[in-house]
């Protein structure tokens, strides 16, 4: 028995009967020899961690566009916080922690520069539409490794696709990530908003804070406990009804107080103009795309619109700004 087989046996003996066992995975689109050390979900997690798309998340907007302060969340730190919360819940429920972590680390790979503002623009200008959760799957199935993708298991791809509010993952591990995503962004966005002086802790309505807590620490603790207590030894992931209602009420309040606030929204118009301008330019000048994307169009017969979206969606905030300057902002003329 090798190390992987030993891990799979331990999963079978120790995990919940509702957990997704590694040995029962529906597998990959392309056959691969099994690893002697890692399970299929461990390999998926590692592939996501080593992907280019994952590294670029460190310079993509969470709420505040291209933040200069070192302590504001980015899409990468959000992803890591989701993974930590999801792993805590999965371990407590005796679910497959490796599958949970892989889904969490991959769930936002498809986010555009400038957060949901960039996503909205690409959805408007591309005739195919654009959604970050679908783009996340396209990245792991196709874009990474020059059109070969990461060849992830079906369970991980399903969890990535269905992490959105309206999603319905096929595994409990996927449902854990779906809830953990909300728990993470509600709390860290409050923390960042307080840091940006958009709000204060005391601004949160008492109808929510009296149930969820009066600090990030208290809220995280109560929300995580709410999921565990509502789901333990059950074939579904749910949350204490009172806590869930308070969380969703707080989320709605956050949209009004923070997400539509003039401070984080003040640069949104410029960012949208920038993304649309880049899209229009590359649609007319596909020869200016990087060689990898030209290869997608000419050799892999990918639609031009999709590939232009792939390129722009993959940009970091700073890279998009630099490309815009390079293309549209006149340069001074130096005479030597």
mmCIF file of N, CA and C in Angstrom, residues 114-232:
data_model
loop_
_atom_site.group_PDB
_atom_site.id
_atom_site.type_symbol
_atom_site.label_atom_id
_atom_site.label_comp_id
_atom_site.label_asym_id
_atom_site.label_seq_id
_atom_site.Cartn_x
_atom_site.Cartn_y
_atom_site.Cartn_z
ATOM 1 N N UNK A 114 -10.351 45.143 -11.353
ATOM 2 C CA UNK A 114 -11.342 46.072 -10.816
ATOM 3 C C UNK A 114 -12.630 45.386 -10.389
ATOM 4 N N UNK A 115 -12.510 44.141 -9.965
ATOM 5 C CA UNK A 115 -13.619 43.440 -9.322
ATOM 6 C C UNK A 115 -14.856 43.312 -10.187
ATOM 7 N N UNK A 116 -16.012 43.491 -9.548
ATOM 8 C CA UNK A 116 -17.278 43.297 -10.256
ATOM 9 C C UNK A 116 -17.533 44.393 -11.289
ATOM 10 N N UNK A 117 -16.837 45.530 -11.164
ATOM 11 C CA UNK A 117 -16.975 46.577 -12.187
ATOM 12 C C UNK A 117 -16.460 46.071 -13.520
ATOM 13 N N UNK A 118 -15.283 45.430 -13.498
ATOM 14 C CA UNK A 118 -14.726 44.866 -14.721
ATOM 15 C C UNK A 118 -15.591 43.755 -15.270
ATOM 16 N N UNK A 119 -16.142 42.940 -14.373
ATOM 17 C CA UNK A 119 -17.017 41.845 -14.787
ATOM 18 C C UNK A 119 -18.262 42.382 -15.487
ATOM 19 N N UNK A 120 -18.840 43.443 -14.951
ATOM 20 C CA UNK A 120 -20.042 44.032 -15.543
ATOM 21 C C UNK A 120 -19.777 44.533 -16.962
ATOM 22 N N UNK A 121 -18.616 45.158 -17.163
ATOM 23 C CA UNK A 121 -18.294 45.688 -18.488
ATOM 24 C C UNK A 121 -18.150 44.556 -19.500
ATOM 25 N N UNK A 122 -17.370 43.527 -19.149
ATOM 26 C CA UNK A 122 -17.178 42.416 -20.086
ATOM 27 C C UNK A 122 -18.496 41.698 -20.378
ATOM 28 N N UNK A 123 -19.368 41.637 -19.386
ATOM 29 C CA UNK A 123 -20.679 41.021 -19.603
ATOM 30 C C UNK A 123 -21.510 41.843 -20.589
ATOM 31 N N UNK A 124 -21.325 43.161 -20.565
ATOM 32 C CA UNK A 124 -22.072 44.043 -21.462
ATOM 33 C C UNK A 124 -21.524 44.018 -22.890
ATOM 34 N N UNK A 125 -20.206 44.007 -23.023
ATOM 35 C CA UNK A 125 -19.616 44.177 -24.358
ATOM 36 C C UNK A 125 -19.417 42.865 -25.110
ATOM 37 N N UNK A 126 -19.354 41.752 -24.388
ATOM 38 C CA UNK A 126 -19.133 40.473 -25.052
ATOM 39 C C UNK A 126 -20.479 39.827 -25.393
ATOM 40 N N UNK A 127 -20.669 39.431 -26.628
ATOM 41 C CA UNK A 127 -21.950 38.854 -27.038
ATOM 42 C C UNK A 127 -22.229 37.527 -26.362
ATOM 43 N N UNK A 128 -21.185 36.863 -25.852
ATOM 44 C CA UNK A 128 -21.359 35.611 -25.128
ATOM 45 C C UNK A 128 -21.719 35.845 -23.663
ATOM 46 N N UNK A 129 -21.620 37.111 -23.210
ATOM 47 C CA UNK A 129 -21.775 37.398 -21.798
ATOM 48 C C UNK A 129 -20.505 37.051 -21.047
ATOM 49 N N UNK A 130 -20.469 37.396 -19.774
ATOM 50 C CA UNK A 130 -19.286 37.089 -18.964
ATOM 51 C C UNK A 130 -19.706 36.960 -17.505
ATOM 52 N N UNK A 131 -19.257 35.899 -16.854
ATOM 53 C CA UNK A 131 -19.482 35.691 -15.418
ATOM 54 C C UNK A 131 -18.202 35.111 -14.841
ATOM 55 N N UNK A 132 -17.758 35.654 -13.719
ATOM 56 C CA UNK A 132 -16.438 35.252 -13.199
ATOM 57 C C UNK A 132 -16.383 33.776 -12.826
ATOM 58 N N UNK A 133 -17.515 33.207 -12.370
ATOM 59 C CA UNK A 133 -17.490 31.804 -11.974
ATOM 60 C C UNK A 133 -17.347 30.888 -13.193
ATOM 61 N N UNK A 134 -17.946 31.279 -14.313
ATOM 62 C CA UNK A 134 -17.757 30.520 -15.541
ATOM 63 C C UNK A 134 -16.335 30.686 -16.072
ATOM 64 N N UNK A 135 -15.804 31.902 -15.935
ATOM 65 C CA UNK A 135 -14.436 32.151 -16.380
ATOM 66 C C UNK A 135 -13.432 31.370 -15.535
ATOM 67 N N UNK A 136 -13.722 31.205 -14.249
ATOM 68 C CA UNK A 136 -12.842 30.407 -13.387
ATOM 69 C C UNK A 136 -12.728 28.985 -13.913
ATOM 70 N N UNK A 137 -13.853 28.429 -14.350
ATOM 71 C CA UNK A 137 -13.842 27.078 -14.912
ATOM 72 C C UNK A 137 -13.105 27.065 -16.245
ATOM 73 N N UNK A 138 -13.322 28.080 -17.067
ATOM 74 C CA UNK A 138 -12.625 28.143 -18.360
ATOM 75 C C UNK A 138 -11.105 28.200 -18.150
ATOM 76 N N UNK A 139 -10.678 28.892 -17.122
ATOM 77 C CA UNK A 139 -9.244 28.973 -16.827
ATOM 78 C C UNK A 139 -8.663 27.601 -16.528
ATOM 79 N N UNK A 140 -9.337 26.839 -15.655
ATOM 80 C CA UNK A 140 -8.768 25.544 -15.251
ATOM 81 C C UNK A 140 -8.994 24.464 -16.306
ATOM 82 N N UNK A 141 -9.995 24.654 -17.172
ATOM 83 C CA UNK A 141 -10.251 23.661 -18.210
ATOM 84 C C UNK A 141 -9.485 23.943 -19.499
ATOM 85 N N UNK A 142 -9.162 25.226 -19.745
ATOM 86 C CA UNK A 142 -8.580 25.553 -21.044
ATOM 87 C C UNK A 142 -7.385 26.508 -20.978
ATOM 88 N N UNK A 143 -7.549 27.677 -20.366
ATOM 89 C CA UNK A 143 -6.563 28.751 -20.532
ATOM 90 C C UNK A 143 -5.193 28.401 -19.967
ATOM 91 N N UNK A 144 -5.147 27.847 -18.758
ATOM 92 C CA UNK A 144 -3.848 27.504 -18.166
ATOM 93 C C UNK A 144 -3.112 26.487 -19.037
ATOM 94 N N UNK A 145 -1.811 26.566 -18.992
ATOM 95 C CA UNK A 145 -0.934 25.642 -19.736
ATOM 96 C C UNK A 145 -1.198 25.681 -21.242
ATOM 97 N N UNK A 146 -1.391 26.920 -21.738
ATOM 98 C CA UNK A 146 -1.478 27.162 -23.186
ATOM 99 C C UNK A 146 -2.549 26.333 -23.883
ATOM 100 N N UNK A 147 -3.717 26.258 -23.254
ATOM 101 C CA UNK A 147 -4.837 25.572 -23.886
ATOM 102 C C UNK A 147 -5.065 24.159 -23.412
ATOM 103 N N UNK A 148 -4.195 23.653 -22.554
ATOM 104 C CA UNK A 148 -4.373 22.293 -22.023
ATOM 105 C C UNK A 148 -5.154 22.289 -20.712
ATOM 106 N N UNK A 149 -5.190 23.419 -20.028
ATOM 107 C CA UNK A 149 -5.878 23.483 -18.739
ATOM 108 C C UNK A 149 -5.161 22.694 -17.671
ATOM 109 N N UNK A 150 -5.773 22.627 -16.493
ATOM 110 C CA UNK A 150 -5.170 21.931 -15.350
ATOM 111 C C UNK A 150 -5.696 20.510 -15.193
ATOM 112 N N UNK A 151 -6.691 20.134 -15.980
ATOM 113 C CA UNK A 151 -7.257 18.780 -15.937
ATOM 114 C C UNK A 151 -7.687 18.401 -14.521
ATOM 115 N N UNK A 152 -8.487 19.269 -13.901
ATOM 116 C CA UNK A 152 -8.946 19.039 -12.536
ATOM 117 C C UNK A 152 -10.095 18.034 -12.510
ATOM 118 N N UNK A 153 -10.365 17.515 -11.332
ATOM 119 C CA UNK A 153 -11.470 16.576 -11.169
ATOM 120 C C UNK A 153 -12.810 17.285 -11.355
ATOM 121 N N UNK A 154 -13.809 16.503 -11.658
ATOM 122 C CA UNK A 154 -15.153 17.056 -11.875
ATOM 123 C C UNK A 154 -15.697 17.719 -10.612
ATOM 124 N N UNK A 155 -15.389 17.157 -9.442
ATOM 125 C CA UNK A 155 -15.923 17.703 -8.188
ATOM 126 C C UNK A 155 -15.376 19.098 -7.897
ATOM 127 N N UNK A 156 -14.099 19.316 -8.184
ATOM 128 C CA UNK A 156 -13.506 20.628 -7.950
ATOM 129 C C UNK A 156 -14.082 21.647 -8.921
ATOM 130 N N UNK A 157 -14.195 21.268 -10.188
ATOM 131 C CA UNK A 157 -14.751 22.197 -11.176
ATOM 132 C C UNK A 157 -16.213 22.524 -10.864
ATOM 133 N N UNK A 158 -16.967 21.525 -10.417
ATOM 134 C CA UNK A 158 -18.364 21.751 -10.041
ATOM 135 C C UNK A 158 -18.454 22.731 -8.865
ATOM 136 N N UNK A 159 -17.584 22.576 -7.880
ATOM 137 C CA UNK A 159 -17.600 23.473 -6.731
ATOM 138 C C UNK A 159 -17.236 24.898 -7.104
ATOM 139 N N UNK A 160 -16.265 25.055 -8.007
ATOM 140 C CA UNK A 160 -15.876 26.381 -8.477
ATOM 141 C C UNK A 160 -17.039 27.045 -9.208
ATOM 142 N N UNK A 161 -17.671 26.321 -10.102
ATOM 143 C CA UNK A 161 -18.773 26.877 -10.894
ATOM 144 C C UNK A 161 -19.952 27.276 -10.026
ATOM 145 N N UNK A 162 -20.203 26.518 -8.971
ATOM 146 C CA UNK A 162 -21.414 26.712 -8.168
ATOM 147 C C UNK A 162 -21.187 27.409 -6.834
ATOM 148 N N UNK A 163 -20.097 28.172 -6.719
ATOM 149 C CA UNK A 163 -19.868 28.857 -5.446
ATOM 150 C C UNK A 163 -20.737 30.101 -5.283
ATOM 151 N N UNK A 164 -21.356 30.544 -6.361
ATOM 152 C CA UNK A 164 -22.178 31.750 -6.316
ATOM 153 C C UNK A 164 -23.437 31.503 -5.473
ATOM 154 N N UNK A 165 -24.117 32.590 -5.132
ATOM 155 C CA UNK A 165 -25.292 32.507 -4.260
ATOM 156 C C UNK A 165 -26.357 31.571 -4.813
ATOM 157 N N UNK A 166 -26.583 31.608 -6.121
ATOM 158 C CA UNK A 166 -27.625 30.775 -6.722
ATOM 159 C C UNK A 166 -27.129 29.382 -7.099
ATOM 160 N N UNK A 167 -25.866 29.087 -6.803
ATOM 161 C CA UNK A 167 -25.295 27.806 -7.184
ATOM 162 C C UNK A 167 -25.788 26.654 -6.326
ATOM 163 N N UNK A 168 -25.657 25.443 -6.851
ATOM 164 C CA UNK A 168 -26.055 24.240 -6.122
ATOM 165 C C UNK A 168 -24.994 23.157 -6.328
ATOM 166 N N UNK A 169 -23.898 23.220 -5.574
ATOM 167 C CA UNK A 169 -22.810 22.264 -5.751
ATOM 168 C C UNK A 169 -23.262 20.823 -5.537
ATOM 169 N N UNK A 170 -22.568 19.894 -6.172
ATOM 170 C CA UNK A 170 -22.933 18.476 -6.080
ATOM 171 C C UNK A 170 -22.367 17.807 -4.835
ATOM 172 N N UNK A 171 -21.435 18.491 -4.138
ATOM 173 C CA UNK A 171 -20.848 17.925 -2.921
ATOM 174 C C UNK A 171 -21.101 18.851 -1.733
ATOM 175 N N UNK A 172 -21.076 18.276 -0.537
ATOM 176 C CA UNK A 172 -21.205 19.112 0.661
ATOM 177 C C UNK A 172 -20.004 20.034 0.796
ATOM 178 N N UNK A 173 -18.845 19.567 0.336
ATOM 179 C CA UNK A 173 -17.652 20.398 0.379
ATOM 180 C C UNK A 173 -17.843 21.664 -0.450
ATOM 181 N N UNK A 174 -18.505 21.537 -1.596
ATOM 182 C CA UNK A 174 -18.804 22.705 -2.413
ATOM 183 C C UNK A 174 -19.756 23.654 -1.712
ATOM 184 N N UNK A 175 -20.720 23.104 -0.997
ATOM 185 C CA UNK A 175 -21.656 23.938 -0.236
ATOM 186 C C UNK A 175 -20.950 24.673 0.905
ATOM 187 N N UNK A 176 -19.972 24.029 1.509
ATOM 188 C CA UNK A 176 -19.194 24.677 2.570
ATOM 189 C C UNK A 176 -18.476 25.901 2.010
ATOM 190 N N UNK A 177 -17.851 25.764 0.837
ATOM 191 C CA UNK A 177 -17.147 26.891 0.232
ATOM 192 C C UNK A 177 -18.128 27.998 -0.129
ATOM 193 N N UNK A 178 -19.274 27.625 -0.640
ATOM 194 C CA UNK A 178 -20.298 28.612 -1.029
ATOM 195 C C UNK A 178 -20.684 29.498 0.157
ATOM 196 N N UNK A 179 -20.887 28.916 1.325
ATOM 197 C CA UNK A 179 -21.206 29.707 2.515
ATOM 198 C C UNK A 179 -19.980 30.433 3.058
ATOM 199 N N UNK A 180 -18.833 29.785 3.007
ATOM 200 C CA UNK A 180 -17.602 30.393 3.530
ATOM 201 C C UNK A 180 -17.234 31.650 2.758
ATOM 202 N N UNK A 181 -17.523 31.680 1.474
ATOM 203 C CA UNK A 181 -17.263 32.857 0.649
ATOM 204 C C UNK A 181 -18.014 34.061 1.200
ATOM 205 N N UNK A 182 -19.276 33.880 1.526
ATOM 206 C CA UNK A 182 -20.075 34.983 2.079
ATOM 207 C C UNK A 182 -19.574 35.392 3.462
ATOM 208 N N UNK A 183 -19.302 34.394 4.296
ATOM 209 C CA UNK A 183 -18.810 34.690 5.642
ATOM 210 C C UNK A 183 -17.539 35.513 5.565
ATOM 211 N N UNK A 184 -16.655 35.145 4.651
ATOM 212 C CA UNK A 184 -15.375 35.840 4.523
ATOM 213 C C UNK A 184 -15.564 37.271 4.046
ATOM 214 N N UNK A 185 -16.272 37.453 2.912
ATOM 215 C CA UNK A 185 -16.295 38.807 2.349
ATOM 216 C C UNK A 185 -17.133 39.770 3.171
ATOM 217 N N UNK A 186 -18.185 39.304 3.803
ATOM 218 C CA UNK A 186 -18.959 40.209 4.653
ATOM 219 C C UNK A 186 -18.083 40.761 5.769
ATOM 220 N N UNK A 187 -17.318 39.890 6.393
ATOM 221 C CA UNK A 187 -16.515 40.311 7.543
ATOM 222 C C UNK A 187 -15.274 41.091 7.154
ATOM 223 N N UNK A 188 -14.545 40.637 6.133
ATOM 224 C CA UNK A 188 -13.335 41.409 5.819
ATOM 225 C C UNK A 188 -13.663 42.711 5.111
ATOM 226 N N UNK A 189 -14.817 42.772 4.439
ATOM 227 C CA UNK A 189 -15.196 44.043 3.818
ATOM 228 C C UNK A 189 -15.608 45.067 4.878
ATOM 229 N N UNK A 190 -16.191 44.598 5.965
ATOM 230 C CA UNK A 190 -16.467 45.496 7.091
ATOM 231 C C UNK A 190 -15.153 46.021 7.658
ATOM 232 N N UNK A 191 -14.200 45.128 7.852
ATOM 233 C CA UNK A 191 -12.894 45.498 8.400
ATOM 234 C C UNK A 191 -12.202 46.536 7.510
ATOM 235 N N UNK A 192 -12.201 46.293 6.193
ATOM 236 C CA UNK A 192 -11.570 47.232 5.270
ATOM 237 C C UNK A 192 -12.313 48.559 5.222
ATOM 238 N N UNK A 193 -13.636 48.505 5.340
ATOM 239 C CA UNK A 193 -14.434 49.735 5.289
ATOM 240 C C UNK A 193 -14.197 50.597 6.520
ATOM 241 N N UNK A 194 -14.003 49.954 7.654
ATOM 242 C CA UNK A 194 -13.656 50.699 8.865
ATOM 243 C C UNK A 194 -12.272 51.327 8.695
ATOM 244 N N UNK A 195 -11.349 50.570 8.107
ATOM 245 C CA UNK A 195 -9.997 51.088 7.862
ATOM 246 C C UNK A 195 -10.040 52.276 6.909
ATOM 247 N N UNK A 196 -10.951 52.232 5.933
ATOM 248 C CA UNK A 196 -11.077 53.318 4.957
ATOM 249 C C UNK A 196 -11.949 54.465 5.487
ATOM 250 N N UNK A 197 -12.452 54.334 6.714
ATOM 251 C CA UNK A 197 -13.279 55.349 7.366
ATOM 252 C C UNK A 197 -14.591 55.604 6.631
ATOM 253 N N UNK A 198 -15.069 54.555 5.970
ATOM 254 C CA UNK A 198 -16.391 54.630 5.355
ATOM 255 C C UNK A 198 -17.459 54.413 6.407
ATOM 256 N N UNK A 199 -17.142 53.619 7.409
ATOM 257 C CA UNK A 199 -18.089 53.290 8.463
ATOM 258 C C UNK A 199 -17.338 53.006 9.753
ATOM 259 N N UNK A 200 -18.094 52.853 10.825
ATOM 260 C CA UNK A 200 -17.550 52.439 12.107
ATOM 261 C C UNK A 200 -18.309 51.201 12.575
ATOM 262 N N UNK A 201 -17.707 50.467 13.455
ATOM 263 C CA UNK A 201 -18.342 49.254 13.970
ATOM 264 C C UNK A 201 -19.731 49.544 14.526
ATOM 265 N N UNK A 202 -19.879 50.678 15.192
ATOM 266 C CA UNK A 202 -21.166 51.023 15.822
ATOM 267 C C UNK A 202 -22.251 51.369 14.802
ATOM 268 N N UNK A 203 -21.872 51.551 13.524
ATOM 269 C CA UNK A 203 -22.859 51.850 12.490
ATOM 270 C C UNK A 203 -23.701 50.636 12.141
ATOM 271 N N UNK A 204 -23.188 49.442 12.402
ATOM 272 C CA UNK A 204 -23.916 48.218 12.046
ATOM 273 C C UNK A 204 -25.204 48.138 12.862
ATOM 274 N N UNK A 205 -26.332 47.958 12.215
ATOM 275 C CA UNK A 205 -27.611 47.896 12.940
ATOM 276 C C UNK A 205 -27.591 46.841 14.038
ATOM 277 N N UNK A 206 -28.160 47.187 15.176
ATOM 278 C CA UNK A 206 -28.153 46.286 16.331
ATOM 279 C C UNK A 206 -28.890 44.980 16.046
ATOM 280 N N UNK A 207 -29.853 45.028 15.153
ATOM 281 C CA UNK A 207 -30.590 43.799 14.840
ATOM 282 C C UNK A 207 -29.675 42.719 14.262
ATOM 283 N N UNK A 208 -28.526 43.144 13.707
ATOM 284 C CA UNK A 208 -27.555 42.192 13.193
ATOM 285 C C UNK A 208 -26.417 41.965 14.186
ATOM 286 N N UNK A 209 -25.897 43.050 14.746
ATOM 287 C CA UNK A 209 -24.745 42.913 15.641
ATOM 288 C C UNK A 209 -25.107 42.196 16.941
ATOM 289 N N UNK A 210 -26.339 42.346 17.424
ATOM 290 C CA UNK A 210 -26.727 41.656 18.653
ATOM 291 C C UNK A 210 -26.769 40.143 18.465
ATOM 292 N N UNK A 211 -26.959 39.703 17.232
ATOM 293 C CA UNK A 211 -26.997 38.268 16.937
ATOM 294 C C UNK A 211 -25.619 37.759 16.505
ATOM 295 N N UNK A 212 -24.949 38.512 15.644
ATOM 296 C CA UNK A 212 -23.697 38.044 15.047
ATOM 297 C C UNK A 212 -22.463 38.440 15.841
ATOM 298 N N UNK A 213 -22.546 39.517 16.608
ATOM 299 C CA UNK A 213 -21.394 39.963 17.383
ATOM 300 C C UNK A 213 -21.013 41.383 17.041
ATOM 301 N N UNK A 214 -20.102 41.936 17.851
ATOM 302 C CA UNK A 214 -19.744 43.344 17.722
ATOM 303 C C UNK A 214 -18.303 43.546 17.278
ATOM 304 N N UNK A 215 -17.711 42.538 16.676
ATOM 305 C CA UNK A 215 -16.365 42.646 16.119
ATOM 306 C C UNK A 215 -16.218 41.577 15.043
ATOM 307 N N UNK A 216 -15.173 41.722 14.212
ATOM 308 C CA UNK A 216 -14.919 40.722 13.179
ATOM 309 C C UNK A 216 -14.718 39.359 13.827
ATOM 310 N N UNK A 217 -13.977 39.324 14.904
ATOM 311 C CA UNK A 217 -13.696 38.055 15.590
ATOM 312 C C UNK A 217 -14.976 37.386 16.071
ATOM 313 N N UNK A 218 -15.851 38.161 16.704
ATOM 314 C CA UNK A 218 -17.102 37.595 17.219
ATOM 315 C C UNK A 218 -18.002 37.119 16.081
ATOM 316 N N UNK A 219 -18.078 37.915 15.014
ATOM 317 C CA UNK A 219 -18.937 37.529 13.896
ATOM 318 C C UNK A 219 -18.443 36.248 13.231
ATOM 319 N N UNK A 220 -17.145 36.180 12.978
ATOM 320 C CA UNK A 220 -16.597 34.969 12.366
ATOM 321 C C UNK A 220 -16.866 33.751 13.232
ATOM 322 N N UNK A 221 -16.644 33.894 14.514
ATOM 323 C CA UNK A 221 -16.852 32.786 15.439
ATOM 324 C C UNK A 221 -18.311 32.329 15.423
ATOM 325 N N UNK A 222 -19.230 33.271 15.479
ATOM 326 C CA UNK A 222 -20.653 32.915 15.524
ATOM 327 C C UNK A 222 -21.138 32.340 14.194
ATOM 328 N N UNK A 223 -20.658 32.877 13.087
ATOM 329 C CA UNK A 223 -21.089 32.381 11.785
ATOM 330 C C UNK A 223 -20.548 30.983 11.509
ATOM 331 N N UNK A 224 -19.286 30.752 11.843
ATOM 332 C CA UNK A 224 -18.707 29.419 11.654
ATOM 333 C C UNK A 224 -19.409 28.407 12.547
ATOM 334 N N UNK A 225 -19.642 28.767 13.795
ATOM 335 C CA UNK A 225 -20.383 27.878 14.692
ATOM 336 C C UNK A 225 -21.800 27.631 14.174
ATOM 337 N N UNK A 226 -22.399 28.677 13.579
ATOM 338 C CA UNK A 226 -23.752 28.529 13.058
ATOM 339 C C UNK A 226 -23.834 27.490 11.949
ATOM 340 N N UNK A 227 -22.799 27.445 11.084
ATOM 341 C CA UNK A 227 -22.771 26.447 10.018
ATOM 342 C C UNK A 227 -22.537 25.057 10.593
ATOM 343 N N UNK A 228 -21.574 24.930 11.479
ATOM 344 C CA UNK A 228 -21.237 23.620 12.042
ATOM 345 C C UNK A 228 -22.416 23.034 12.814
ATOM 346 N N UNK A 229 -23.019 23.858 13.669
ATOM 347 C CA UNK A 229 -24.132 23.375 14.485
ATOM 348 C C UNK A 229 -25.353 23.033 13.632
ATOM 349 N N UNK A 230 -25.522 23.745 12.512
ATOM 350 C CA UNK A 230 -26.675 23.485 11.657
ATOM 351 C C UNK A 230 -26.468 22.335 10.685
ATOM 352 N N UNK A 231 -25.227 21.831 10.585
ATOM 353 C CA UNK A 231 -24.917 20.841 9.542
ATOM 354 C C UNK A 231 -24.362 19.524 10.062
ATOM 355 N N UNK A 232 -23.949 19.473 11.308
ATOM 356 C CA UNK A 232 -23.235 18.294 11.798
ATOM 357 C C UNK A 232 -24.100 17.036 11.689
#
